[in-house]
Amino acid sequence: MTLALRLAAKGRGTTSPNPMVGALVVYQGRIVGQGFHLRPGHPHAEILALRRAGTRARGATLYVTLEPCCHSKKRTPPCAPVVVRSGVRRVVIAMRDPNPLVKGRGATALRRAGLSVTIGVARQEAEELNKAYCHWIKTNRPYVTLKAGMTLDGQIATASGESQWITSKPSRQEVHQLRAQMDAVLVGLGTVLSDNPSLTARTGAQLNNLAPRQPLRIVVDSRLRIPLNAQILSRQNEARTIVTTTGSAPAARRSALQKKGIETITLPDVHGRVSLPALLKELGRRGIISLLVEGGSEMNATMLRAKLVNHVRLYLAPTLLGGLNAKGVIGGKSPARLVQALKLRNVQIRSVGGDIAVEGDV
């Protein structure tokens, strides 16, 4: 199953909104077929593994990281009947599919056909691999990762707004890899105005080349004040951008953006600002299962206090900025008591170049 999970991980960044799945066919202790799901519309992992096994699948064991599907409400035929027809004797499944269209039905179909079925081998590892998919299925919202680069004393910019570059090149290269794995990346208007980021995922030693897969770029802009020459509005043929706004945005600004090929989405407002819960609900409806937040301190504060963040990744540079007027990683009003502080779970700490990466679940 460990090898099946490694195969599944090869689909990271390309399978969305489908889960990552790997499969192996083993006969008399020898692997006779293997496969992983690459992208929506392509064959599922168990189908590829069984095809490669051919007649050697008869009497074999199929190891698969996710329960085989049994419904037709998708681009490809259901997998469970194919598994039955293949002649495998036993199926070992890491985790049940939380999708209500499956959720135990696939395993039941296999058992009814006379196959031996075992569920739960390496379940925790499989659930961790597909945590974004599981979260999306259960909540209809994307799994949100909040990322920031900061000084050792928690500052993300000087008092004048300068922030490029606090962290090292290895940290920035890792962030670009992370972007390429995400369905979408989000910033507020303030970040666009202060940093003018492109928010593309890039590769190469100098980060000059566009990655093969680009996240959807999302700007939260309640009044559509974004400059029409902002970098995030460029290269729409390679990396698409949408701007989310409210009903109070001027019609002329909507029209100007539409002429540039930029989609605008009007959402409910809270005190004149785009409702972030409504935004996540809309993204989930569109099949966005993973979202990277790369905003400023106020966006970070709003997302965290609305309990919309699932995971935090912080890159700490060995630098001290100091001062009361520098910009901290989380803006807004500080809680009055330590008991109100947000505590991360499952914390991991590692070195990235000369920086320290700290991440954990919220």
mmCIF file of N, CA, C and O in Angstrom, residues 304-356:
data_model
loop_
_atom_site.group_PDB
_atom_site.id
_atom_site.type_symbol
_atom_site.label_atom_id
_atom_site.label_comp_id
_atom_site.label_asym_id
_atom_site.label_seq_id
_atom_site.Cartn_x
_atom_site.Cartn_y
_atom_site.Cartn_z
ATOM 1 N N LEU A 304 -8.629 33.965 9.131
ATOM 2 C CA LEU A 304 -8.444 33.183 10.357
ATOM 3 C C LEU A 304 -9.595 33.392 11.333
ATOM 4 O O LEU A 304 -10.100 32.426 11.923
ATOM 5 N N ARG A 305 -10.029 34.631 11.484
ATOM 6 C CA ARG A 305 -11.089 34.900 12.456
ATOM 7 C C ARG A 305 -12.448 34.398 11.980
ATOM 8 O O ARG A 305 -13.341 34.150 12.796
ATOM 9 N N ALA A 306 -12.585 34.231 10.689
ATOM 10 C CA ALA A 306 -13.820 33.645 10.157
ATOM 11 C C ALA A 306 -13.752 32.119 10.161
ATOM 12 O O ALA A 306 -14.694 31.458 9.722
ATOM 13 N N LYS A 307 -12.628 31.573 10.648
ATOM 14 C CA LYS A 307 -12.421 30.120 10.727
ATOM 15 C C LYS A 307 -12.539 29.455 9.357
ATOM 16 O O LYS A 307 -13.157 28.393 9.205
ATOM 17 N N LEU A 308 -11.922 30.093 8.368
ATOM 18 C CA LEU A 308 -11.959 29.578 7.000
ATOM 19 C C LEU A 308 -10.637 28.944 6.593
ATOM 20 O O LEU A 308 -10.516 28.439 5.488
ATOM 21 N N VAL A 309 -9.636 28.981 7.474
ATOM 22 C CA VAL A 309 -8.309 28.447 7.155
ATOM 23 C C VAL A 309 -8.168 27.051 7.756
ATOM 24 O O VAL A 309 -8.515 26.821 8.912
ATOM 25 N N ASN A 310 -7.645 26.115 6.961
ATOM 26 C CA ASN A 310 -7.431 24.744 7.420
ATOM 27 C C ASN A 310 -5.985 24.448 7.775
ATOM 28 O O ASN A 310 -5.702 23.612 8.622
ATOM 29 N N HIS A 311 -5.066 25.142 7.103
ATOM 30 C CA HIS A 311 -3.643 24.845 7.283
ATOM 31 C C HIS A 311 -2.856 26.143 7.142
ATOM 32 O O HIS A 311 -3.227 27.019 6.349
ATOM 33 N N VAL A 312 -1.788 26.261 7.900
ATOM 34 C CA VAL A 312 -0.930 27.447 7.859
ATOM 35 C C VAL A 312 0.492 27.009 7.528
ATOM 36 O O VAL A 312 0.991 26.032 8.104
ATOM 37 N N ARG A 313 1.129 27.716 6.597
ATOM 38 C CA ARG A 313 2.549 27.484 6.315
ATOM 39 C C ARG A 313 3.263 28.829 6.350
ATOM 40 O O ARG A 313 2.947 29.728 5.562
ATOM 41 N N LEU A 314 4.223 28.961 7.266
ATOM 42 C CA LEU A 314 4.963 30.197 7.443
ATOM 43 C C LEU A 314 6.446 29.956 7.178
ATOM 44 O O LEU A 314 7.009 28.964 7.651
ATOM 45 N N TYR A 315 7.053 30.869 6.431
ATOM 46 C CA TYR A 315 8.492 30.821 6.183
ATOM 47 C C TYR A 315 9.141 31.940 6.993
ATOM 48 O O TYR A 315 8.847 33.121 6.767
ATOM 49 N N LEU A 316 10.012 31.576 7.939
ATOM 50 C CA LEU A 316 10.649 32.547 8.830
ATOM 51 C C LEU A 316 12.091 32.779 8.393
ATOM 52 O O LEU A 316 12.896 31.847 8.366
ATOM 53 N N ALA A 317 12.389 34.020 8.041
ATOM 54 C CA ALA A 317 13.756 34.389 7.684
ATOM 55 C C ALA A 317 14.515 34.793 8.947
ATOM 56 O O ALA A 317 13.920 35.374 9.872
ATOM 57 N N PRO A 318 15.818 34.504 9.025
ATOM 58 C CA PRO A 318 16.598 34.867 10.218
ATOM 59 C C PRO A 318 16.919 36.356 10.241
ATOM 60 O O PRO A 318 18.071 36.783 10.218
ATOM 61 N N THR A 319 15.855 37.152 10.266
ATOM 62 C CA THR A 319 15.965 38.611 10.209
ATOM 63 C C THR A 319 15.048 39.220 11.254
ATOM 64 O O THR A 319 13.940 38.728 11.467
ATOM 65 N N LEU A 320 15.503 40.281 11.893
ATOM 66 C CA LEU A 320 14.675 41.016 12.845
ATOM 67 C C LEU A 320 14.392 42.398 12.278
ATOM 68 O O LEU A 320 15.306 43.143 11.957
ATOM 69 N N LEU A 321 13.127 42.736 12.149
ATOM 70 C CA LEU A 321 12.750 44.039 11.590
ATOM 71 C C LEU A 321 12.472 45.051 12.688
ATOM 72 O O LEU A 321 12.937 46.184 12.656
ATOM 73 N N GLY A 322 11.702 44.643 13.680
ATOM 74 C CA GLY A 322 11.423 45.527 14.816
ATOM 75 C C GLY A 322 10.484 46.670 14.481
ATOM 76 O O GLY A 322 10.032 46.834 13.349
ATOM 77 N N GLY A 323 10.178 47.463 15.484
ATOM 78 C CA GLY A 323 9.306 48.620 15.287
ATOM 79 C C GLY A 323 7.848 48.294 15.504
ATOM 80 O O GLY A 323 7.398 47.186 15.243
ATOM 81 N N LEU A 324 7.110 49.300 15.960
ATOM 82 C CA LEU A 324 5.681 49.122 16.192
ATOM 83 C C LEU A 324 4.849 49.366 14.948
ATOM 84 O O LEU A 324 3.667 49.033 14.920
ATOM 85 N N ASN A 325 5.447 49.958 13.925
ATOM 86 C CA ASN A 325 4.662 50.293 12.728
ATOM 87 C C ASN A 325 4.962 49.396 11.543
ATOM 88 O O ASN A 325 4.478 49.646 10.440
ATOM 89 N N ALA A 326 5.776 48.338 11.729
ATOM 90 C CA ALA A 326 5.938 47.349 10.667
ATOM 91 C C ALA A 326 4.645 46.544 10.563
ATOM 92 O O ALA A 326 3.795 46.580 11.461
ATOM 93 N N LYS A 327 4.495 45.797 9.467
ATOM 94 C CA LYS A 327 3.246 45.064 9.229
ATOM 95 C C LYS A 327 3.393 43.618 9.685
ATOM 96 O O LYS A 327 4.220 42.863 9.155
ATOM 97 N N GLY A 328 2.611 43.241 10.681
ATOM 98 C CA GLY A 328 2.643 41.876 11.200
ATOM 99 C C GLY A 328 1.914 40.902 10.303
ATOM 100 O O GLY A 328 1.110 41.282 9.448
ATOM 101 N N VAL A 329 2.167 39.631 10.500
ATOM 102 C CA VAL A 329 1.583 38.606 9.638
ATOM 103 C C VAL A 329 0.062 38.524 9.795
ATOM 104 O O VAL A 329 -0.654 38.165 8.860
ATOM 105 N N ILE A 330 -0.454 38.863 10.973
ATOM 106 C CA ILE A 330 -1.903 38.860 11.205
ATOM 107 C C ILE A 330 -2.306 40.242 11.699
ATOM 108 O O ILE A 330 -1.845 40.699 12.742
ATOM 109 N N GLY A 331 -3.141 40.906 10.938
ATOM 110 C CA GLY A 331 -3.554 42.264 11.272
ATOM 111 C C GLY A 331 -4.755 42.296 12.195
ATOM 112 O O GLY A 331 -5.052 41.343 12.907
ATOM 113 N N GLY A 332 -5.450 43.410 12.155
ATOM 114 C CA GLY A 332 -6.634 43.570 12.975
ATOM 115 C C GLY A 332 -6.304 43.783 14.442
ATOM 116 O O GLY A 332 -5.190 44.138 14.807
ATOM 117 N N LYS A 333 -7.282 43.538 15.270
ATOM 118 C CA LYS A 333 -7.147 43.761 16.707
ATOM 119 C C LYS A 333 -6.660 42.494 17.391
ATOM 120 O O LYS A 333 -7.171 41.400 17.144
ATOM 121 N N SER A 334 -5.679 42.643 18.269
ATOM 122 C CA SER A 334 -5.137 41.499 18.997
ATOM 123 C C SER A 334 -6.106 41.051 20.087
ATOM 124 O O SER A 334 -6.776 41.883 20.706
ATOM 125 N N PRO A 335 -6.205 39.738 20.327
ATOM 126 C CA PRO A 335 -7.053 39.277 21.435
ATOM 127 C C PRO A 335 -6.511 39.780 22.775
ATOM 128 O O PRO A 335 -5.310 39.990 22.941
ATOM 129 N N ALA A 336 -7.392 39.940 23.725
ATOM 130 C CA ALA A 336 -7.002 40.496 25.022
ATOM 131 C C ALA A 336 -6.324 39.464 25.914
ATOM 132 O O ALA A 336 -5.548 39.817 26.800
ATOM 133 N N ARG A 337 -6.602 38.181 25.682
ATOM 134 C CA ARG A 337 -6.084 37.138 26.559
ATOM 135 C C ARG A 337 -5.379 36.054 25.749
ATOM 136 O O ARG A 337 -5.788 35.748 24.622
ATOM 137 N N LEU A 338 -4.352 35.459 26.350
ATOM 138 C CA LEU A 338 -3.603 34.393 25.677
ATOM 139 C C LEU A 338 -4.479 33.190 25.372
ATOM 140 O O LEU A 338 -4.240 32.476 24.399
ATOM 141 N N VAL A 339 -5.482 32.952 26.203
ATOM 142 C CA VAL A 339 -6.345 31.801 25.982
ATOM 143 C C VAL A 339 -7.096 31.915 24.654
ATOM 144 O O VAL A 339 -7.575 30.921 24.102
ATOM 145 N N GLN A 340 -7.186 33.136 24.122
ATOM 146 C CA GLN A 340 -7.874 33.351 22.845
ATOM 147 C C GLN A 340 -6.947 33.168 21.638
ATOM 148 O O GLN A 340 -7.391 33.236 20.512
ATOM 149 N N ALA A 341 -5.673 32.927 21.899
ATOM 150 C CA ALA A 341 -4.720 32.748 20.809
ATOM 151 C C ALA A 341 -5.028 31.476 20.023
ATOM 152 O O ALA A 341 -5.505 30.475 20.578
ATOM 153 N N LEU A 342 -4.753 31.511 18.738
ATOM 154 C CA LEU A 342 -4.983 30.368 17.858
ATOM 155 C C LEU A 342 -3.806 29.404 17.965
ATOM 156 O O LEU A 342 -2.653 29.799 17.774
ATOM 157 N N LYS A 343 -4.076 28.161 18.281
ATOM 158 C CA LYS A 343 -3.021 27.166 18.435
ATOM 159 C C LYS A 343 -3.059 26.181 17.273
ATOM 160 O O LYS A 343 -4.129 25.659 16.929
ATOM 161 N N LEU A 344 -1.909 25.934 16.670
ATOM 162 C CA LEU A 344 -1.816 24.995 15.561
ATOM 163 C C LEU A 344 -1.641 23.576 16.070
ATOM 164 O O LEU A 344 -1.065 23.339 17.126
ATOM 165 N N ARG A 345 -2.130 22.633 15.286
ATOM 166 C CA ARG A 345 -1.997 21.212 15.587
ATOM 167 C C ARG A 345 -1.098 20.546 14.544
ATOM 168 O O ARG A 345 -0.923 21.051 13.446
ATOM 169 N N ASN A 346 -0.566 19.395 14.887
ATOM 170 C CA ASN A 346 0.264 18.617 13.953
ATOM 171 C C ASN A 346 1.364 19.482 13.347
ATOM 172 O O ASN A 346 1.584 19.492 12.130
ATOM 173 N N VAL A 347 2.046 20.208 14.195
ATOM 174 C CA VAL A 347 3.054 21.176 13.742
ATOM 175 C C VAL A 347 4.308 20.456 13.231
ATOM 176 O O VAL A 347 4.785 19.486 13.839
ATOM 177 N N GLN A 348 4.829 20.941 12.116
ATOM 178 C CA GLN A 348 6.076 20.441 11.541
ATOM 179 C C GLN A 348 7.020 21.623 11.341
ATOM 180 O O GLN A 348 6.594 22.690 10.897
ATOM 181 N N ILE A 349 8.285 21.410 11.637
ATOM 182 C CA ILE A 349 9.298 22.455 11.495
ATOM 183 C C ILE A 349 10.466 21.882 10.699
ATOM 184 O O ILE A 349 10.932 20.777 10.979
ATOM 185 N N ARG A 350 10.950 22.627 9.697
ATOM 186 C CA ARG A 350 12.066 22.158 8.877
ATOM 187 C C ARG A 350 12.831 23.352 8.333
ATOM 188 O O ARG A 350 12.334 24.482 8.335
ATOM 189 N N SER A 351 14.031 23.087 7.858
ATOM 190 C CA SER A 351 14.866 24.125 7.265
ATOM 191 C C SER A 351 14.631 24.186 5.765
ATOM 192 O O SER A 351 14.480 23.154 5.105
ATOM 193 N N VAL A 352 14.581 25.396 5.235
ATOM 194 C CA VAL A 352 14.496 25.612 3.786
ATOM 195 C C VAL A 352 15.544 26.669 3.452
ATOM 196 O O VAL A 352 15.332 27.864 3.693
ATOM 197 N N GLY A 353 16.677 26.226 2.915
ATOM 198 C CA GLY A 353 17.754 27.169 2.684
ATOM 199 C C GLY A 353 18.190 27.737 4.031
ATOM 200 O O GLY A 353 18.463 27.000 4.981
ATOM 201 N N GLY A 354 18.236 29.047 4.147
ATOM 202 C CA GLY A 354 18.576 29.675 5.418
ATOM 203 C C GLY A 354 17.367 30.008 6.260
ATOM 204 O O GLY A 354 17.498 30.602 7.337
ATOM 205 N N ASP A 355 16.170 29.652 5.794
ATOM 206 C CA ASP A 355 14.925 29.964 6.499
ATOM 207 C C ASP A 355 14.427 28.756 7.275
ATOM 208 O O ASP A 355 14.937 27.632 7.142
ATOM 209 N N ILE A 356 13.386 28.981 8.058
ATOM 210 C CA ILE A 356 12.706 27.912 8.783
ATOM 211 C C ILE A 356 11.248 27.907 8.337
ATOM 212 O O ILE A 356 10.580 28.950 8.371
#
